[in-house]
PDB file of C-alpha atoms in Angstrom:
ATOM      1  CA  UNK A   1    -173.748 263.510-131.107  1.00 60.00           C
ATOM      2  CA  UNK A   2    -170.443 263.326-129.301  1.00 79.00           C
ATOM      3  CA  UNK A   3    -167.758 260.891-130.461  1.00 85.00           C
ATOM      4  CA  UNK A   4    -167.040 258.248-127.810  1.00 92.00           C
ATOM      5  CA  UNK A   5    -163.912 256.117-128.323  1.00 90.00           C
ATOM      6  CA  UNK A   6    -164.584 252.351-128.183  1.00 93.00           C
ATOM      7  CA  UNK A   7    -168.372 252.808-128.042  1.00 94.00           C
ATOM      8  CA  UNK A   8    -169.227 250.684-131.094  1.00 94.00           C
ATOM      9  CA  UNK A   9    -166.861 247.970-129.899  1.00 94.00           C
ATOM     10  CA  UNK A  10    -168.814 247.707-126.628  1.00 96.00           C
ATOM     11  CA  UNK A  11    -172.179 247.795-128.413  1.00 96.00           C
ATOM     12  CA  UNK A  12    -171.133 244.771-130.509  1.00 96.00           C
ATOM     13  CA  UNK A  13    -169.837 242.880-127.467  1.00 96.00           C
ATOM     14  CA  UNK A  14    -172.952 243.528-125.393  1.00 95.00           C
ATOM     15  CA  UNK A  15    -175.354 242.560-128.170  1.00 95.00           C
ATOM     16  CA  UNK A  16    -173.845 239.074-127.979  1.00 93.00           C
ATOM     17  CA  UNK A  17    -174.180 238.787-124.179  1.00 95.00           C
ATOM     18  CA  UNK A  18    -177.317 237.768-122.285  1.00 95.00           C
ATOM     19  CA  UNK A  19    -178.728 240.061-119.628  1.00 94.00           C
ATOM     20  CA  UNK A  20    -177.491 239.282-116.122  1.00 95.00           C
ATOM     21  CA  UNK A  21    -179.820 236.878-114.288  1.00 92.00           C
ATOM     22  CA  UNK A  22    -180.939 239.419-111.665  1.00 94.00           C
ATOM     23  CA  UNK A  23    -181.240 242.354-114.060  1.00 97.00           C
ATOM     24  CA  UNK A  24    -184.945 242.276-114.801  1.00 95.00           C
ATOM     25  CA  UNK A  25    -185.881 242.148-111.116  1.00 97.00           C
ATOM     26  CA  UNK A  26    -183.661 245.073-110.139  1.00 98.00           C
ATOM     27  CA  UNK A  27    -184.355 247.171-113.245  1.00 98.00           C
ATOM     28  CA  UNK A  28    -188.117 246.951-112.681  1.00 97.00           C
ATOM     29  CA  UNK A  29    -187.717 247.735-108.987  1.00 97.00           C
ATOM     30  CA  UNK A  30    -185.176 250.563-109.292  1.00 98.00           C
ATOM     31  CA  UNK A  31    -186.022 252.449-112.497  1.00 98.00           C
ATOM     32  CA  UNK A  32    -188.685 254.472-110.628  1.00 98.00           C
ATOM     33  CA  UNK A  33    -186.097 255.314-107.953  1.00 98.00           C
ATOM     34  CA  UNK A  34    -183.765 256.763-110.576  1.00 98.00           C
ATOM     35  CA  UNK A  35    -186.588 258.653-112.274  1.00 98.00           C
ATOM     36  CA  UNK A  36    -187.716 260.086-108.924  1.00 98.00           C
ATOM     37  CA  UNK A  37    -184.075 261.094-108.365  1.00 97.00           C
ATOM     38  CA  UNK A  38    -184.179 263.301-111.445  1.00 97.00           C
ATOM     39  CA  UNK A  39    -182.184 261.161-113.868  1.00 98.00           C
ATOM     40  CA  UNK A  40    -183.283 258.839-116.677  1.00 97.00           C
ATOM     41  CA  UNK A  41    -184.654 255.649-115.135  1.00 98.00           C
ATOM     42  CA  UNK A  42    -182.648 253.594-117.605  1.00 98.00           C
ATOM     43  CA  UNK A  43    -179.445 254.658-115.825  1.00 98.00           C
ATOM     44  CA  UNK A  44    -180.213 251.831-113.404  1.00 98.00           C
ATOM     45  CA  UNK A  45    -178.392 249.692-115.991  1.00 98.00           C
ATOM     46  CA  UNK A  46    -175.194 251.199-114.603  1.00 98.00           C
ATOM     47  CA  UNK A  47    -175.447 248.352-112.082  1.00 98.00           C
ATOM     48  CA  UNK A  48    -174.667 245.832-114.837  1.00 98.00           C
ATOM     49  CA  UNK A  49    -171.251 247.389-115.306  1.00 98.00           C
ATOM     50  CA  UNK A  50    -170.646 248.130-111.626  1.00 98.00           C
ATOM     51  CA  UNK A  51    -171.754 244.868-110.002  1.00 97.00           C
ATOM     52  CA  UNK A  52    -173.543 242.622-112.511  1.00 97.00           C
ATOM     53  CA  UNK A  53    -176.621 243.387-110.378  1.00 98.00           C
ATOM     54  CA  UNK A  54    -175.123 241.839-107.247  1.00 97.00           C
ATOM     55  CA  UNK A  55    -176.132 243.946-104.210  1.00 97.00           C
ATOM     56  CA  UNK A  56    -173.395 242.291-102.132  1.00 96.00           C
ATOM     57  CA  UNK A  57    -170.600 243.049-104.621  1.00 97.00           C
ATOM     58  CA  UNK A  58    -167.405 244.377-103.061  1.00 97.00           C
ATOM     59  CA  UNK A  59    -164.363 245.817-104.792  1.00 95.00           C
ATOM     60  CA  UNK A  60    -160.783 245.509-103.525  1.00 94.00           C
ATOM     61  CA  UNK A  61    -160.781 249.332-103.176  1.00 93.00           C
ATOM     62  CA  UNK A  62    -163.708 249.218-100.717  1.00 95.00           C
ATOM     63  CA  UNK A  63    -166.679 250.037-102.958  1.00 97.00           C
ATOM     64  CA  UNK A  64    -169.836 248.041-102.248  1.00 98.00           C
ATOM     65  CA  UNK A  65    -173.312 247.312-103.526  1.00 98.00           C
ATOM     66  CA  UNK A  66    -175.127 247.446-106.837  1.00 98.00           C
ATOM     67  CA  UNK A  67    -173.637 250.839-107.681  1.00 98.00           C
ATOM     68  CA  UNK A  68    -170.199 250.291-106.094  1.00 98.00           C
ATOM     69  CA  UNK A  69    -170.174 253.322-103.834  1.00 98.00           C
ATOM     70  CA  UNK A  70    -166.978 254.075-101.930  1.00 97.00           C
ATOM     71  CA  UNK A  71    -167.395 254.582 -98.161  1.00 97.00           C
ATOM     72  CA  UNK A  72    -166.733 258.344 -98.120  1.00 96.00           C
ATOM     73  CA  UNK A  73    -168.985 258.936-101.125  1.00 96.00           C
ATOM     74  CA  UNK A  74    -171.760 256.846 -99.568  1.00 97.00           C
ATOM     75  CA  UNK A  75    -171.565 258.834 -96.327  1.00 97.00           C
ATOM     76  CA  UNK A  76    -171.656 262.132 -98.292  1.00 97.00           C
ATOM     77  CA  UNK A  77    -174.832 260.842 -99.939  1.00 97.00           C
ATOM     78  CA  UNK A  78    -176.433 260.020 -96.589  1.00 96.00           C
ATOM     79  CA  UNK A  79    -175.797 256.282 -96.379  1.00 97.00           C
ATOM     80  CA  UNK A  80    -174.479 254.463 -93.352  1.00 96.00           C
ATOM     81  CA  UNK A  81    -171.398 252.324 -93.979  1.00 96.00           C
ATOM     82  CA  UNK A  82    -171.417 250.649 -90.567  1.00 93.00           C
ATOM     83  CA  UNK A  83    -173.474 247.569 -89.884  1.00 91.00           C
ATOM     84  CA  UNK A  84    -175.855 247.357 -91.577  1.00 93.00           C
ATOM     85  CA  UNK A  85    -174.008 248.840 -94.553  1.00 96.00           C
ATOM     86  CA  UNK A  86    -176.707 250.660 -96.525  1.00 97.00           C
ATOM     87  CA  UNK A  87    -174.672 250.423 -99.723  1.00 98.00           C
ATOM     88  CA  UNK A  88    -175.935 246.842 -99.958  1.00 98.00           C
ATOM     89  CA  UNK A  89    -179.580 247.969 -99.729  1.00 98.00           C
ATOM     90  CA  UNK A  90    -180.799 248.167-103.355  1.00 98.00           C
ATOM     91  CA  UNK A  91    -183.323 250.973-102.736  1.00 98.00           C
ATOM     92  CA  UNK A  92    -181.033 253.168-100.653  1.00 98.00           C
ATOM     93  CA  UNK A  93    -178.010 252.663-102.882  1.00 98.00           C
ATOM     94  CA  UNK A  94    -180.128 253.438-105.973  1.00 98.00           C
ATOM     95  CA  UNK A  95    -181.322 256.680-104.364  1.00 98.00           C
ATOM     96  CA  UNK A  96    -177.728 257.611-103.565  1.00 98.00           C
ATOM     97  CA  UNK A  97    -176.447 256.702-107.043  1.00 98.00           C
ATOM     98  CA  UNK A  98    -179.230 258.707-108.708  1.00 98.00           C
ATOM     99  CA  UNK A  99    -178.464 261.702-106.493  1.00 98.00           C
ATOM    100  CA  UNK A 100    -174.782 261.454-107.345  1.00 98.00           C
ATOM    101  CA  UNK A 101    -175.437 261.124-111.076  1.00 98.00           C
ATOM    102  CA  UNK A 102    -177.855 264.059-111.027  1.00 98.00           C
ATOM    103  CA  UNK A 103    -175.200 266.201-109.339  1.00 98.00           C
ATOM    104  CA  UNK A 104    -172.451 265.107-111.707  1.00 98.00           C
ATOM    105  CA  UNK A 105    -174.627 265.788-114.742  1.00 98.00           C
ATOM    106  CA  UNK A 106    -175.514 269.228-113.385  1.00 98.00           C
ATOM    107  CA  UNK A 107    -171.820 269.963-112.805  1.00 98.00           C
ATOM    108  CA  UNK A 108    -170.481 268.731-116.150  1.00 97.00           C
ATOM    109  CA  UNK A 109    -173.581 269.204-118.336  1.00 95.00           C
ATOM    110  CA  UNK A 110    -172.777 266.029-120.219  1.00 93.00           C
ATOM    111  CA  UNK A 111    -173.464 262.339-119.559  1.00 97.00           C
ATOM    112  CA  UNK A 112    -170.107 260.949-120.741  1.00 97.00           C
ATOM    113  CA  UNK A 113    -168.276 263.370-118.433  1.00 98.00           C
ATOM    114  CA  UNK A 114    -170.702 262.633-115.587  1.00 98.00           C
ATOM    115  CA  UNK A 115    -170.025 258.901-116.009  1.00 98.00           C
ATOM    116  CA  UNK A 116    -166.268 259.504-116.131  1.00 98.00           C
ATOM    117  CA  UNK A 117    -166.587 261.462-112.878  1.00 98.00           C
ATOM    118  CA  UNK A 118    -168.685 258.669-111.321  1.00 98.00           C
ATOM    119  CA  UNK A 119    -165.816 256.288-112.058  1.00 97.00           C
ATOM    120  CA  UNK A 120    -162.669 258.397-111.619  1.00 97.00           C
ATOM    121  CA  UNK A 121    -163.960 261.150-109.346  1.00 97.00           C
ATOM    122  CA  UNK A 122    -165.210 264.625-110.194  1.00 98.00           C
ATOM    123  CA  UNK A 123    -161.995 266.325-109.100  1.00 98.00           C
ATOM    124  CA  UNK A 124    -159.867 264.274-111.456  1.00 98.00           C
ATOM    125  CA  UNK A 125    -162.218 264.865-114.385  1.00 98.00           C
ATOM    126  CA  UNK A 126    -162.391 268.612-113.691  1.00 98.00           C
ATOM    127  CA  UNK A 127    -158.593 268.907-113.381  1.00 98.00           C
ATOM    128  CA  UNK A 128    -158.106 266.971-116.600  1.00 98.00           C
ATOM    129  CA  UNK A 129    -160.596 269.152-118.476  1.00 98.00           C
ATOM    130  CA  UNK A 130    -158.881 272.286-117.173  1.00 98.00           C
ATOM    131  CA  UNK A 131    -155.333 271.048-117.884  1.00 98.00           C
ATOM    132  CA  UNK A 132    -156.228 270.122-121.456  1.00 98.00           C
ATOM    133  CA  UNK A 133    -158.573 273.067-122.059  1.00 98.00           C
ATOM    134  CA  UNK A 134    -161.162 270.485-123.060  1.00 97.00           C
ATOM    135  CA  UNK A 135    -164.932 270.336-122.921  1.00 96.00           C
ATOM    136  CA  UNK A 136    -165.731 266.696-123.751  1.00 96.00           C
ATOM    137  CA  UNK A 137    -164.922 263.156-122.698  1.00 97.00           C
ATOM    138  CA  UNK A 138    -163.442 262.407-126.122  1.00 94.00           C
ATOM    139  CA  UNK A 139    -160.926 265.214-125.689  1.00 96.00           C
ATOM    140  CA  UNK A 140    -159.609 263.845-122.390  1.00 97.00           C
ATOM    141  CA  UNK A 141    -160.224 260.099-122.697  1.00 96.00           C
ATOM    142  CA  UNK A 142    -156.641 259.407-123.735  1.00 96.00           C
ATOM    143  CA  UNK A 143    -155.267 260.852-120.466  1.00 97.00           C
ATOM    144  CA  UNK A 144    -157.815 259.382-118.067  1.00 98.00           C
ATOM    145  CA  UNK A 145    -157.069 256.091-116.294  1.00 97.00           C
ATOM    146  CA  UNK A 146    -157.564 253.049-118.530  1.00 96.00           C
ATOM    147  CA  UNK A 147    -160.419 251.854-116.324  1.00 96.00           C
ATOM    148  CA  UNK A 148    -162.323 255.106-116.968  1.00 97.00           C
ATOM    149  CA  UNK A 149    -161.514 255.103-120.692  1.00 96.00           C
ATOM    150  CA  UNK A 150    -163.178 251.696-120.937  1.00 96.00           C
ATOM    151  CA  UNK A 151    -165.916 252.365-118.379  1.00 98.00           C
ATOM    152  CA  UNK A 152    -167.637 255.286-120.113  1.00 98.00           C
ATOM    153  CA  UNK A 153    -168.179 253.633-123.514  1.00 97.00           C
ATOM    154  CA  UNK A 154    -169.170 250.375-121.814  1.00 97.00           C
ATOM    155  CA  UNK A 155    -171.853 252.067-119.693  1.00 98.00           C
ATOM    156  CA  UNK A 156    -173.152 254.019-122.694  1.00 97.00           C
ATOM    157  CA  UNK A 157    -173.281 250.804-124.727  1.00 97.00           C
ATOM    158  CA  UNK A 158    -175.107 248.950-121.925  1.00 98.00           C
ATOM    159  CA  UNK A 159    -177.690 251.735-121.822  1.00 97.00           C
ATOM    160  CA  UNK A 160    -178.219 251.526-125.584  1.00 96.00           C
ATOM    161  CA  UNK A 161    -178.299 247.730-125.875  1.00 97.00           C
ATOM    162  CA  UNK A 162    -180.342 246.974-122.744  1.00 97.00           C
ATOM    163  CA  UNK A 163    -182.771 249.911-122.733  1.00 96.00           C
ATOM    164  CA  UNK A 164    -182.488 251.764-126.033  1.00 95.00           C
ATOM    165  CA  UNK A 165    -181.289 254.936-124.254  1.00 95.00           C
ATOM    166  CA  UNK A 166    -178.684 256.765-126.339  1.00 93.00           C
ATOM    167  CA  UNK A 167    -176.764 259.381-124.344  1.00 89.00           C
ATOM    168  CA  UNK A 168    -173.831 259.806-126.749  1.00 78.00           C
ATOM    169  CA  UNK A 169    -172.891 259.012-130.289  1.00 59.00           C
ATOM    170  CA  UNK A 170    -170.863 256.312-131.971  1.00 59.00           C
ATOM    171  CA  UNK A 171    -167.111 256.116-131.794  1.00 52.00           C
ATOM    172  CA  UNK A 172    -164.493 254.456-133.879  1.00 40.00           C
ATOM    173  CA  UNK A 173    -162.889 251.444-132.325  1.00 36.00           C
TER     174      UNK A 173
END
């Protein structure tokens, strides 16, 4: 298993937190969407980190919905960002997020790198891997934006604590 910095820290923190109020409803509804999209259904828990399962969530940078899709990314994935903004539709945004994650995993061949690319962008992750002649998230984590350094272990910990899905190994924190 791959070393993930700060992973165990996030596992401990999440074990002490209750599930978000809307989680069970959306997880039950959207796990089949993720599975049909060719990724583990448990990845729907990404929405806990992205939006706390709030389909109307909006970031200052312009991301919206359960899976916090940016406008350009949403349009690339086939969603409308005009009224009605399909990023706020749980089913449609889940289909788009699953498609994106499937593509990122196919590109990077690794869930931690796919998650880093979901957060920071695939171009940035690819450039960082190339610049540092690296092959893993752990090798580039220290030069990625702080948000991404924290995001990847947090998502992996959410997956483990909430669903039992382990996509990477423990880290030292």
